Amino acid sequence: MLSLLEQNRPLRWLGKQLFNREDPAAFFDPLLTSIDPMLVRQYVPAKVTGILDETADTKTFVLKPSARWAGYEAGQHVNICIEIDGVRLNRTFSLSSSPKQWQQNGTVTLTIKRLPGGQVTNWMHDHLQPGDTLALGEAFGDFLAPEVPEPLLFIAGGSGITPVLSLLDTLADDDYSAPVTLLYFVRTQADVIAAEKLHTLRQHWPAFTLTVVATDAGKTPEYLNDGHLDTVPGISARRCYLCGPKGLMDLANELLYHRAINADRIHSTFFSAPMAALPSDDLGGEVAFERSGVTVSAEGDAVLLEIAEAAKLSPKYGCRMGVCHQCSCKKTSGTVINRLTGKASGPGEENIQLCVSVPQGPVNIDL
Ligand SMILES: Cc1cc2nc3c(=O)[nH]c(=O)nc-3n(C[C@H](O)[C@H](O)[C@H](O)COP(=O)(O)OP(=O)(O)OC[C@H]3O[C@@H](n4cnc5c(N)ncnc54)[C@H](O)[C@@H]3O)c2cc1C
Ligand code: FES
């Protein structure tokens, strides 16, 4: 969406003029419709109102979504849609600001780290400017604060701090009185994201304890270990929230498991999911989207979400990487292979995730 404006100067000028209006959607909706009517339903325009440097490779983008945007709960994520060199790309990011900020001044923040070689994150760092516009999806995700106050432990690594920032801000605003501890793992002190905000929270919110661990500070790396968990008072009664690189998440799950913390008290958000090796033959097949009355033939390792979209259907989706379950759908018959695990489903009725399910032979979907 944005680079369309970027590349086309008259259009960009027009966008800038019209965006000063009360409801930018009045201008952008027809434009989005001309590209793809689905964009109007799934996305709203959001204007970039500020960009803050967090660390050498991380920036916070302040966005003002159009009034049509439905809002979010602390800890949730959004998809954004950006067009780069004529290709429309969706990516998922966590909202790093509190919903209260959005309610008060209509802005939200995304805190985005450059992924080496990554298309969208690098493009946003290098090209996005205040005044530009991108397309913002509705919020999703269940990495949410508990309904009643109880002691909490957050374990975050690197850019995995982003949904935690939104949660901490919200809890502090609500004067959350049960103890809240954050163990934040970064490579070096210079990699701490939102350092000022975290230190302000520590100063003004008595329930909050912050420990920053710079893993690469010493001669040998300091990864999460029992010593860190021992510093958390009453850890076995804590509800735990994990967000960070896979290594940290695996380690945290293992250590918490050994402390008999029940899995239903451990909440995790994954930023990426590793793909399994798939069988190279017998993938694809005839896919019937029953409620839509559409049947298509698919080949290779295309997933059902891509197959449905290629057939001009518009199933709901979020992360497109098997993390958020937004695309869950009923398969009424047939076998699919899960791209994340490489495992085959049963042949009968069951719920599957469209974005990671590759048909293996004929498949019927309740869509
Ligand atoms: C629920 C959720 C919330 C997220 N929140 C944030 C956030 O708040 N801030 C943030 O900076 N990032 C966040 N991410 C990660 C972010 O979505 C990806 O880093 C981003 O999609 C990369 O886009 P790209 O176009 O730059 O890279 P791409 O061009 O898509 O990827 C380039 C290469 O990197 C690999 N890759 C893609 N994503 C990752 C990853 N996360 N880790 C390692 N390798 C990867 C790809 O397989 C590919 O080989 C979140 C992801 C999810 C699922
Ligand atoms: S879109 Fe997120 S799991 Fe499929």
Coordinates of N, CA, C and O and ligand atoms in Angstrom, one line a residue, residues 317-327 353 355, ligand 2:
Y317 N -7.4 -15.0 8.4 CA -6.0 -15.4 8.8 C -5.4 -14.3 9.6 O -5.8 -13.2 9.7
G318 N -4.3 -14.7 10.3 CA -3.5 -13.8 11.1 C -2.1 -13.8 10.7 O -1.6 -13.2 9.8
C319 N -1.3 -14.7 11.4 CA 0.2 -14.7 11.2 C 0.6 -15.4 10.0 O 1.8 -15.2 9.5
R320 N -0.1 -16.3 9.4 CA 0.2 -17.1 8.2 C 1.4 -18.0 8.5 O 2.1 -18.4 7.6
M321 N 1.7 -18.3 9.8 CA 2.8 -19.2 10.1 C 2.5 -20.2 11.2 O 3.3 -20.6 11.9
G322 N 1.2 -20.5 11.3 CA 0.8 -21.5 12.3 C 0.8 -21.2 13.7 O 0.8 -22.0 14.6
V323 N 0.9 -19.9 14.0 CA 1.0 -19.4 15.4 C -0.3 -19.0 16.0 O -0.6 -19.4 17.2
C324 N -1.1 -18.3 15.3 CA -2.2 -17.6 15.9 C -3.6 -18.3 15.9 O -4.5 -17.9 16.6
H325 N -3.7 -19.3 15.1 CA -5.0 -20.1 15.0 C -6.1 -19.3 14.4 O -7.3 -19.8 14.5
Q326 N -5.9 -18.2 13.9 CA -7.0 -17.4 13.3 C -7.6 -18.1 12.1 O -8.7 -17.9 11.7
C327 N -6.8 -18.9 11.4 CA -7.2 -19.5 10.1 C -7.8 -20.9 10.4 O -8.1 -21.7 9.4
Q353 N -5.4 -25.9 10.6 CA -5.0 -24.5 10.3 C -4.7 -24.4 8.8 O -3.8 -25.1 8.3
C355 N -3.2 -22.2 7.1 CA -2.0 -21.6 6.7 C -0.8 -22.6 6.7 O 0.3 -22.3 6.2
Ligands
FES2 S1 -3.0 -17.6 10.1 FE1 -2.1 -17.8 12.1 S2 -2.2 -19.9 12.4 FE2 -2.9 -19.7 10.4

